[in-house]
Every structure is written in structure tokens, then in C-alpha cells.
Short mmCIF file of N, CA and C in Angstrom, two decimals:
data_model
loop_
_atom_site.label_atom_id
_atom_site.label_comp_id
_atom_site.label_asym_id
_atom_site.label_seq_id
_atom_site.Cartn_x
_atom_site.Cartn_y
_atom_site.Cartn_z
N SER A 1 274.45 352.36 63.93
CA SER A 1 273.02 352.46 63.73
C SER A 1 272.72 353.76 63.01
N THR A 2 271.55 353.81 62.44
CA THR A 2 271.10 355.02 61.75
C THR A 2 269.59 355.10 61.86
N LYS A 3 269.07 356.27 61.74
CA LYS A 3 267.63 356.47 61.75
C LYS A 3 267.17 356.66 60.31
N MET A 4 266.17 355.87 59.92
CA MET A 4 265.64 355.96 58.55
C MET A 4 264.18 356.36 58.61
N ILE A 5 263.75 357.14 57.67
CA ILE A 5 262.35 357.55 57.58
C ILE A 5 261.76 356.93 56.32
N PHE A 6 260.71 356.15 56.51
CA PHE A 6 260.05 355.49 55.39
C PHE A 6 258.74 356.22 55.11
N GLU A 7 258.54 356.57 53.86
CA GLU A 7 257.35 357.32 53.45
C GLU A 7 256.13 356.42 53.24
N THR A 8 256.34 355.15 53.00
CA THR A 8 255.23 354.25 52.71
C THR A 8 255.21 353.09 53.70
N MET A 9 254.07 352.42 53.75
CA MET A 9 253.86 351.30 54.66
C MET A 9 254.28 349.99 54.00
N GLY A 10 254.38 348.94 54.81
CA GLY A 10 254.64 347.61 54.29
C GLY A 10 256.05 347.13 54.61
N SER A 11 256.46 346.06 53.94
CA SER A 11 257.78 345.46 54.16
C SER A 11 258.84 346.23 53.38
N ARG A 12 259.96 346.46 54.03
CA ARG A 12 261.09 347.16 53.40
C ARG A 12 262.35 346.35 53.63
N LYS A 13 263.13 346.18 52.57
CA LYS A 13 264.41 345.48 52.64
C LYS A 13 265.50 346.53 52.85
N ILE A 14 266.30 346.36 53.88
CA ILE A 14 267.39 347.29 54.16
C ILE A 14 268.70 346.55 53.91
N TRP A 15 269.46 347.05 52.92
CA TRP A 15 270.74 346.43 52.54
C TRP A 15 271.87 347.12 53.28
N VAL A 16 272.85 346.33 53.69
CA VAL A 16 274.06 346.87 54.33
C VAL A 16 275.29 346.18 53.76
N TRP A 17 276.39 346.90 53.70
CA TRP A 17 277.69 346.36 53.32
C TRP A 17 278.75 347.31 53.83
N SER A 18 279.93 346.87 53.87
CA SER A 18 281.01 347.73 54.37
C SER A 18 282.34 347.29 53.76
N VAL A 19 283.34 348.14 53.97
CA VAL A 19 284.71 347.85 53.55
C VAL A 19 285.58 348.16 54.76
N ASP A 20 286.45 347.20 55.14
CA ASP A 20 287.30 347.47 56.31
C ASP A 20 288.50 348.34 55.92
N LYS A 21 289.34 348.68 56.90
CA LYS A 21 290.48 349.57 56.66
C LYS A 21 291.49 348.97 55.68
N ALA A 22 291.51 347.66 55.59
CA ALA A 22 292.45 347.01 54.67
C ALA A 22 291.88 346.95 53.25
N GLY A 23 290.63 347.41 53.07
CA GLY A 23 290.04 347.41 51.74
C GLY A 23 289.27 346.15 51.40
N ASN A 24 288.97 345.30 52.40
CA ASN A 24 288.22 344.08 52.16
C ASN A 24 286.72 344.38 52.18
N PRO A 25 286.04 344.15 51.05
CA PRO A 25 284.59 344.41 51.04
C PRO A 25 283.83 343.25 51.69
N SER A 26 282.77 343.58 52.34
CA SER A 26 281.91 342.54 52.93
C SER A 26 280.95 342.02 51.87
N VAL A 27 280.33 340.91 52.16
CA VAL A 27 279.24 340.41 51.34
C VAL A 27 278.01 341.23 51.72
N PRO A 28 277.31 341.78 50.77
CA PRO A 28 276.11 342.55 51.13
C PRO A 28 275.12 341.68 51.88
N GLY A 29 274.50 342.27 52.86
CA GLY A 29 273.47 341.57 53.62
C GLY A 29 272.24 342.46 53.73
N PHE A 30 271.15 341.87 54.10
CA PHE A 30 269.94 342.68 54.25
C PHE A 30 269.10 342.17 55.41
N ALA A 31 268.23 343.02 55.83
CA ALA A 31 267.22 342.68 56.83
C ALA A 31 265.90 343.24 56.33
N VAL A 32 264.84 342.64 56.74
CA VAL A 32 263.51 343.11 56.35
C VAL A 32 262.86 343.73 57.56
N THR A 33 262.33 344.92 57.39
CA THR A 33 261.56 345.55 58.46
C THR A 33 260.17 345.85 57.92
N LYS A 34 259.20 345.78 58.78
CA LYS A 34 257.81 346.02 58.39
C LYS A 34 257.33 347.31 59.04
N ILE A 35 256.71 348.16 58.25
CA ILE A 35 256.25 349.46 58.71
C ILE A 35 254.73 349.46 58.75
N ASP A 36 254.15 349.80 59.91
CA ASP A 36 252.70 349.97 60.06
C ASP A 36 252.48 351.12 61.02
N ALA A 37 252.22 352.28 60.48
CA ALA A 37 251.96 353.46 61.30
C ALA A 37 250.50 353.90 61.22
N GLU A 38 249.68 353.13 60.50
CA GLU A 38 248.27 353.47 60.32
C GLU A 38 247.42 352.80 61.40
N MET A 39 246.38 353.49 61.83
CA MET A 39 245.46 352.93 62.81
C MET A 39 244.39 352.11 62.11
N VAL A 40 243.67 351.30 62.88
CA VAL A 40 242.58 350.50 62.33
C VAL A 40 241.43 351.41 61.92
N THR A 41 240.55 350.88 61.09
CA THR A 41 239.35 351.61 60.68
C THR A 41 238.13 350.76 60.98
N PHE A 42 236.98 351.43 61.11
CA PHE A 42 235.72 350.77 61.45
C PHE A 42 234.71 350.99 60.33
N SER A 43 233.90 349.97 60.05
CA SER A 43 232.83 350.11 59.05
C SER A 43 231.77 349.04 59.29
N GLU A 44 230.70 349.14 58.52
CA GLU A 44 229.62 348.13 58.48
C GLU A 44 229.02 347.82 59.85
N PHE A 45 228.60 348.85 60.59
CA PHE A 45 227.95 348.60 61.87
C PHE A 45 226.59 347.97 61.65
N SER A 46 226.29 346.97 62.44
CA SER A 46 225.00 346.29 62.40
C SER A 46 224.45 346.23 63.82
N PRO A 47 223.21 346.51 64.08
CA PRO A 47 222.07 346.49 63.18
C PRO A 47 221.87 347.78 62.38
N GLY A 48 222.66 348.79 62.61
CA GLY A 48 222.55 350.06 61.91
C GLY A 48 222.36 351.18 62.90
N HIS A 49 222.91 352.34 62.59
CA HIS A 49 222.79 353.52 63.45
C HIS A 49 221.36 354.05 63.35
N GLN A 50 220.71 354.21 64.49
CA GLN A 50 219.33 354.71 64.59
C GLN A 50 218.35 353.84 63.81
N VAL A 51 218.50 352.53 64.00
CA VAL A 51 217.61 351.55 63.39
C VAL A 51 216.85 350.83 64.50
N TRP A 52 215.54 350.66 64.35
CA TRP A 52 214.73 349.98 65.35
C TRP A 52 215.01 348.48 65.32
N VAL A 53 215.17 347.89 66.52
CA VAL A 53 215.26 346.43 66.68
C VAL A 53 214.17 346.02 67.66
N ASN A 54 213.67 344.79 67.55
CA ASN A 54 212.56 344.36 68.40
C ASN A 54 212.99 343.42 69.52
N THR A 55 214.21 343.60 70.00
CA THR A 55 214.69 342.83 71.15
C THR A 55 215.59 343.72 71.99
N HIS A 56 215.56 343.51 73.31
CA HIS A 56 216.45 344.31 74.16
C HIS A 56 217.84 343.68 74.28
N THR A 57 218.03 342.54 73.59
CA THR A 57 219.36 341.91 73.57
C THR A 57 219.83 341.71 72.12
N PRO A 58 220.02 342.80 71.39
CA PRO A 58 220.46 342.65 70.00
C PRO A 58 221.92 342.25 69.90
N ILE A 59 222.28 341.66 68.79
CA ILE A 59 223.68 341.39 68.49
C ILE A 59 224.18 342.57 67.66
N SER A 60 225.15 343.26 68.19
CA SER A 60 225.76 344.39 67.49
C SER A 60 227.10 343.94 66.95
N SER A 61 227.43 344.39 65.76
CA SER A 61 228.73 344.02 65.20
C SER A 61 229.32 345.16 64.38
N LEU A 62 230.61 345.07 64.17
CA LEU A 62 231.35 346.10 63.46
C LEU A 62 232.53 345.44 62.76
N LEU A 63 232.81 345.86 61.54
CA LEU A 63 233.97 345.36 60.82
C LEU A 63 235.16 346.25 61.14
N ILE A 64 236.26 345.64 61.60
CA ILE A 64 237.47 346.37 61.95
C ILE A 64 238.57 345.93 61.00
N SER A 65 239.21 346.89 60.35
CA SER A 65 240.23 346.58 59.33
C SER A 65 241.53 347.29 59.63
N ASP A 66 242.64 346.66 59.21
CA ASP A 66 243.94 347.30 59.31
C ASP A 66 244.61 347.42 57.94
N GLY A 67 243.82 347.34 56.90
CA GLY A 67 244.33 347.55 55.54
C GLY A 67 245.54 346.69 55.24
N GLU A 68 246.64 347.32 54.84
CA GLU A 68 247.88 346.63 54.51
C GLU A 68 248.81 346.53 55.72
N GLY A 69 248.30 346.84 56.91
CA GLY A 69 249.13 346.87 58.10
C GLY A 69 249.35 345.52 58.74
N SER A 70 249.67 345.55 60.02
CA SER A 70 250.05 344.36 60.78
C SER A 70 248.87 343.47 61.15
N GLY A 71 247.66 343.98 61.04
CA GLY A 71 246.47 343.22 61.39
C GLY A 71 245.85 343.73 62.68
N VAL A 72 244.58 343.43 62.87
CA VAL A 72 243.85 343.81 64.08
C VAL A 72 244.28 342.88 65.20
N SER A 73 244.62 343.44 66.35
CA SER A 73 245.02 342.66 67.51
C SER A 73 243.79 342.08 68.19
N ALA A 74 243.66 340.76 68.18
CA ALA A 74 242.47 340.09 68.73
C ALA A 74 242.27 340.38 70.21
N LYS A 75 243.34 340.55 70.96
CA LYS A 75 243.21 340.79 72.40
C LYS A 75 242.90 342.26 72.73
N ASP A 76 242.93 343.11 71.72
CA ASP A 76 242.74 344.54 71.95
C ASP A 76 241.52 345.09 71.22
N VAL A 77 240.41 344.36 71.27
CA VAL A 77 239.14 344.82 70.71
C VAL A 77 238.14 344.86 71.85
N GLN A 78 237.54 346.03 72.08
CA GLN A 78 236.64 346.21 73.22
C GLN A 78 235.41 347.01 72.81
N TYR A 79 234.38 346.92 73.66
CA TYR A 79 233.17 347.71 73.44
C TYR A 79 232.71 348.28 74.78
N SER A 80 231.82 349.26 74.68
CA SER A 80 231.24 349.89 75.85
C SER A 80 229.83 350.33 75.47
N ILE A 81 228.87 350.24 76.42
CA ILE A 81 227.49 350.62 76.10
C ILE A 81 226.97 351.67 77.08
N SER A 82 225.88 352.31 76.67
CA SER A 82 225.20 353.27 77.51
C SER A 82 223.71 353.19 77.22
N SER A 83 222.90 353.31 78.26
CA SER A 83 221.45 353.38 78.08
C SER A 83 220.93 354.73 78.57
N THR A 84 221.80 355.73 78.49
CA THR A 84 221.39 357.09 78.84
C THR A 84 221.87 358.07 77.77
N THR A 85 223.16 358.43 77.81
CA THR A 85 223.71 359.39 76.85
C THR A 85 225.11 358.93 76.45
N VAL A 86 225.70 359.62 75.48
CA VAL A 86 227.06 359.30 75.07
C VAL A 86 228.08 359.79 76.08
N GLU A 87 227.61 360.43 77.14
CA GLU A 87 228.51 360.91 78.20
C GLU A 87 228.64 359.90 79.34
N GLU A 88 227.83 358.84 79.36
CA GLU A 88 227.78 357.92 80.50
C GLU A 88 227.91 356.46 80.06
N TYR A 89 229.03 356.10 79.50
CA TYR A 89 229.25 354.72 79.05
C TYR A 89 229.69 353.83 80.21
N SER A 90 229.45 352.52 80.05
CA SER A 90 229.95 351.52 80.99
C SER A 90 231.45 351.37 80.79
N ALA A 91 232.06 350.57 81.65
CA ALA A 91 233.50 350.28 81.51
C ALA A 91 233.72 349.49 80.21
N TRP A 92 234.92 349.59 79.68
CA TRP A 92 235.25 348.84 78.46
C TRP A 92 235.26 347.34 78.77
N ALA A 93 234.70 346.55 77.86
CA ALA A 93 234.66 345.09 77.99
C ALA A 93 235.32 344.47 76.77
N ASN A 94 236.06 343.39 76.98
CA ASN A 94 236.74 342.70 75.88
C ASN A 94 235.77 341.91 75.03
N ILE A 95 236.09 341.84 73.76
CA ILE A 95 235.37 340.97 72.83
C ILE A 95 236.31 339.84 72.48
N LYS A 96 235.86 338.60 72.68
CA LYS A 96 236.73 337.46 72.41
C LYS A 96 236.76 337.19 70.90
N LEU A 97 237.96 337.29 70.35
CA LEU A 97 238.17 336.99 68.93
C LEU A 97 239.18 335.85 68.83
N PRO A 98 239.06 334.98 67.84
CA PRO A 98 239.93 333.79 67.77
C PRO A 98 241.41 334.10 67.49
N ARG A 99 241.69 335.12 66.67
CA ARG A 99 243.09 335.37 66.30
C ARG A 99 243.23 336.76 65.68
N ASP A 100 244.48 337.23 65.63
CA ASP A 100 244.79 338.46 64.91
C ASP A 100 244.51 338.23 63.43
N ALA A 101 244.03 339.26 62.75
CA ALA A 101 243.74 339.14 61.32
C ALA A 101 243.73 340.53 60.69
N PRO A 102 243.95 340.60 59.38
CA PRO A 102 243.90 341.91 58.72
C PRO A 102 242.55 342.59 58.87
N GLU A 103 241.49 341.77 59.00
CA GLU A 103 240.13 342.29 59.13
C GLU A 103 239.34 341.34 60.01
N VAL A 104 238.59 341.88 60.97
CA VAL A 104 237.77 341.04 61.85
C VAL A 104 236.38 341.64 61.98
N ARG A 105 235.41 340.79 62.22
CA ARG A 105 234.07 341.26 62.55
C ARG A 105 233.89 341.01 64.04
N ALA A 106 233.78 342.10 64.80
CA ALA A 106 233.59 342.02 66.24
C ALA A 106 232.09 342.04 66.53
N SER A 107 231.58 340.97 67.12
CA SER A 107 230.16 340.84 67.43
C SER A 107 229.97 340.67 68.93
N VAL A 108 228.93 341.30 69.45
CA VAL A 108 228.65 341.21 70.87
C VAL A 108 227.14 341.30 71.09
N LYS A 109 226.63 340.46 72.01
CA LYS A 109 225.22 340.51 72.38
C LYS A 109 225.10 341.42 73.60
N THR A 110 224.38 342.52 73.44
CA THR A 110 224.28 343.52 74.50
C THR A 110 222.87 343.55 75.07
N THR A 111 222.71 344.21 76.19
CA THR A 111 221.40 344.39 76.80
C THR A 111 221.08 345.88 76.85
N PHE A 112 220.00 346.26 76.19
CA PHE A 112 219.57 347.64 76.13
C PHE A 112 218.17 347.77 76.72
N ILE A 113 217.70 349.01 76.84
CA ILE A 113 216.35 349.28 77.33
C ILE A 113 215.47 349.72 76.17
N ASN A 114 214.14 349.67 76.37
CA ASN A 114 213.22 350.16 75.35
C ASN A 114 213.46 351.64 75.12
N GLY A 115 213.46 352.05 73.87
CA GLY A 115 213.59 353.45 73.54
C GLY A 115 214.80 353.75 72.68
N LYS A 116 215.08 355.05 72.57
CA LYS A 116 216.15 355.53 71.68
C LYS A 116 217.45 355.86 72.42
N ASP A 117 217.49 355.66 73.73
CA ASP A 117 218.67 356.06 74.50
C ASP A 117 219.65 354.92 74.71
N ASN A 118 219.98 354.20 73.66
CA ASN A 118 220.93 353.09 73.72
C ASN A 118 222.10 353.37 72.79
N TRP A 119 223.29 353.27 73.34
CA TRP A 119 224.50 353.60 72.59
C TRP A 119 225.55 352.50 72.75
N ILE A 120 226.34 352.30 71.70
CA ILE A 120 227.46 351.37 71.76
C ILE A 120 228.63 351.99 70.99
N ARG A 121 229.83 351.74 71.48
CA ARG A 121 231.04 352.19 70.81
C ARG A 121 232.08 351.09 70.94
N TYR A 122 233.07 351.14 70.07
CA TYR A 122 234.14 350.15 70.05
C TYR A 122 235.49 350.85 70.08
N ARG A 123 236.52 350.11 70.48
CA ARG A 123 237.89 350.59 70.33
C ARG A 123 238.77 349.39 70.03
N ALA A 124 239.90 349.65 69.35
CA ALA A 124 240.78 348.55 68.95
C ALA A 124 242.19 349.08 68.71
N LYS A 125 243.13 348.13 68.71
CA LYS A 125 244.52 348.40 68.35
C LYS A 125 244.91 347.43 67.25
N ASP A 126 245.99 347.76 66.55
CA ASP A 126 246.53 346.78 65.61
C ASP A 126 247.69 346.04 66.26
N VAL A 127 248.20 345.02 65.58
CA VAL A 127 249.26 344.18 66.13
C VAL A 127 250.53 345.00 66.39
N ALA A 128 250.78 346.02 65.57
CA ALA A 128 251.97 346.86 65.75
C ALA A 128 251.85 347.78 66.98
N GLY A 129 250.66 347.89 67.55
CA GLY A 129 250.47 348.72 68.74
C GLY A 129 249.89 350.09 68.47
N ASN A 130 249.49 350.37 67.23
CA ASN A 130 248.83 351.64 66.93
C ASN A 130 247.43 351.63 67.54
N GLY A 131 247.08 352.66 68.23
CA GLY A 131 245.75 352.72 68.86
C GLY A 131 245.88 353.31 70.23
N TRP A 132 244.90 353.32 71.03
CA TRP A 132 243.53 352.91 70.79
C TRP A 132 242.90 353.79 69.70
N THR A 133 242.17 353.14 68.80
CA THR A 133 241.37 353.84 67.81
C THR A 133 239.92 353.64 68.22
N TYR A 134 239.14 354.73 68.22
CA TYR A 134 237.76 354.68 68.69
C TYR A 134 236.79 354.78 67.52
N SER A 135 235.72 353.99 67.60
CA SER A 135 234.67 354.06 66.59
C SER A 135 233.77 355.26 66.90
N ASN A 136 232.82 355.48 66.01
CA ASN A 136 231.76 356.44 66.30
C ASN A 136 230.88 355.88 67.41
N ASP A 137 230.02 356.72 67.97
CA ASP A 137 228.99 356.28 68.90
C ASP A 137 227.79 355.87 68.05
N PHE A 138 227.35 354.62 68.21
CA PHE A 138 226.23 354.12 67.42
C PHE A 138 224.98 354.05 68.31
N ASN A 139 223.88 354.59 67.79
CA ASN A 139 222.61 354.68 68.51
C ASN A 139 221.70 353.54 68.05
N VAL A 140 221.30 352.66 68.98
CA VAL A 140 220.43 351.52 68.67
C VAL A 140 219.08 351.77 69.32
N TRP A 141 218.03 351.76 68.51
CA TRP A 141 216.68 351.99 69.00
C TRP A 141 216.00 350.65 69.26
N VAL A 142 215.47 350.48 70.48
CA VAL A 142 214.85 349.21 70.88
C VAL A 142 213.36 349.43 71.11
N ASP A 143 212.54 348.55 70.50
CA ASP A 143 211.08 348.58 70.70
C ASP A 143 210.61 347.14 70.81
N GLU A 144 210.39 346.68 72.06
CA GLU A 144 209.90 345.32 72.28
C GLU A 144 208.40 345.27 72.51
N GLU A 145 207.74 346.40 72.44
CA GLU A 145 206.31 346.44 72.71
C GLU A 145 205.52 346.39 71.41
N ALA A 146 204.56 345.46 71.36
CA ALA A 146 203.72 345.33 70.18
C ALA A 146 202.67 346.44 70.16
N PRO A 147 202.18 346.81 68.99
CA PRO A 147 201.10 347.80 68.93
C PRO A 147 199.85 347.25 69.60
N SER A 148 199.00 348.15 70.10
CA SER A 148 197.74 347.72 70.70
C SER A 148 196.59 348.51 70.09
N PHE A 149 195.40 347.92 70.16
CA PHE A 149 194.20 348.51 69.57
C PHE A 149 193.24 348.87 70.69
N ILE A 150 192.74 350.11 70.68
CA ILE A 150 191.75 350.55 71.67
C ILE A 150 190.68 351.39 70.98
N ASN A 151 189.60 351.62 71.69
CA ASN A 151 188.48 352.46 71.22
C ASN A 151 187.89 351.98 69.89
N PHE A 152 187.63 350.69 69.83
CA PHE A 152 187.02 350.12 68.63
C PHE A 152 185.61 350.67 68.48
N ARG A 153 185.30 351.15 67.29
CA ARG A 153 183.97 351.69 66.99
C ARG A 153 183.44 351.02 65.74
N PRO A 154 182.22 350.74 65.61
CA PRO A 154 181.15 350.91 66.60
C PRO A 154 181.27 349.85 67.69
N TYR A 155 180.65 350.13 68.80
CA TYR A 155 180.67 349.20 69.92
C TYR A 155 179.96 347.92 69.55
N GLU A 156 180.33 346.86 70.21
CA GLU A 156 179.76 345.53 69.98
C GLU A 156 178.25 345.50 70.21
N THR A 157 177.80 346.29 71.11
CA THR A 157 176.37 346.27 71.48
C THR A 157 175.52 347.13 70.56
N GLU A 158 176.12 347.88 69.67
CA GLU A 158 175.37 348.77 68.78
C GLU A 158 175.04 348.06 67.47
N TYR A 159 173.78 348.16 67.06
CA TYR A 159 173.37 347.62 65.76
C TYR A 159 173.52 348.72 64.72
N GLN A 160 173.92 348.31 63.52
CA GLN A 160 174.06 349.24 62.41
C GLN A 160 172.86 349.10 61.51
N ASN A 161 172.37 350.20 60.96
CA ASN A 161 171.13 350.15 60.18
C ASN A 161 171.40 350.13 58.67
N GLY A 162 172.60 349.80 58.27
CA GLY A 162 172.91 349.72 56.85
C GLY A 162 174.04 348.74 56.60
N LYS A 163 174.26 348.46 55.32
CA LYS A 163 175.33 347.52 54.97
C LYS A 163 176.70 348.19 54.94
N SER A 164 176.72 349.47 54.79
CA SER A 164 177.98 350.22 54.77
C SER A 164 178.24 350.75 56.18
N VAL A 165 179.32 350.26 56.79
CA VAL A 165 179.61 350.61 58.19
C VAL A 165 181.04 351.17 58.25
N VAL A 166 181.17 352.33 58.89
CA VAL A 166 182.49 352.90 59.12
C VAL A 166 183.03 352.32 60.41
N ILE A 167 184.18 351.71 60.34
CA ILE A 167 184.80 351.09 61.50
C ILE A 167 186.07 351.86 61.80
N SER A 168 186.31 352.11 63.10
CA SER A 168 187.53 352.84 63.47
C SER A 168 188.08 352.29 64.77
N MET A 169 189.32 352.60 65.01
CA MET A 169 189.99 352.22 66.26
C MET A 169 191.25 353.07 66.38
N ASP A 170 191.77 353.14 67.60
CA ASP A 170 193.06 353.80 67.83
C ASP A 170 194.14 352.73 67.94
N ILE A 171 195.22 352.95 67.26
CA ILE A 171 196.35 352.03 67.33
C ILE A 171 197.48 352.78 68.03
N THR A 172 197.98 352.20 69.12
CA THR A 172 199.06 352.86 69.84
C THR A 172 200.28 351.95 69.87
N ASP A 173 201.42 352.58 69.97
CA ASP A 173 202.67 351.83 70.10
C ASP A 173 203.54 352.59 71.08
#
């Protein structure tokens, strides 16, 4: 056996041959080995970092890629959420994906609270076992409350003495 160091990723053909003590050469043979030392990468978070959504159960998704590597391991993609800070996440939960692939879109329907204190993060491994690789912490802003109108002026009971009337109200959200 020997230890070999490969500078690049991908499939490598390793040739072997020998000559015995009597001088008989062997037929050259080879084996193929695949090198994947790179971790997965994350991109294209949806609905977007610090983007308002109008439901407390948004579908969050992230594209996970392994480039030219072994592929994203379907059984090793997880997410975790927080409705307080990035210091207090829930336990990791699995995302069901159909199969290993060079690139997957991991989607999950989560439950958040109204406001800006909602966070989600992901982690994944590739088929070769590189990982856990962690995504950024993504902040999802939830607003399920519709705007309301108060203090309508002029009052209904007041008559106006001209055709030009200034109307006002307060709009709150």
C-alpha cells in the first residue's frame, strides 16, 4: 500500500504494475478512486433574509450544492428554528428529501410568531461524509396583522360648510 495525495477533486485512475523476481512483468491494471474533500454550499434562501411574510407558517427553502463532489446526502439535511434569538434554537429536525443529488432544494413549512424575532438555519453533509456544514442564520419577519384605520376626521355627525373638505385618519399596523 501507499499513501497518495491528490491536489484536485473528482475521479482519479490509479495504475499499478509490477515485475516479479524472475523478471515477469504483470499486465498493468488500474482502479478508480473518487476524491471529494469539499463541503456543501448554501444559496438562494427563500423567502429572503429580513423579508416580511404575511403568514406565521411560511415555507422556507434553501439550495444546497456539492459542486463536482459526491452529492448532497438526502438523509443528512436538517433545519432548526428560533422565535427569540440566534442563541436559542430548537433541536435539529430532518428534512425529507427523495434522494442524494449534486444539488437539492430543501423546503420546510415552519411556524413562527408575529414580528422580527424569527430565525432559521440549516445544516447538511455530502455523500462522502464531509460536514456538518452550517448555513447562515436567516431572519424571517412575520406580519399577519392587517392595517387598521382610526380617528377618522371629520366626524360623521359634523356638517361641512364647503365643497372642499380635508379628510384625515390614522393608519396603524
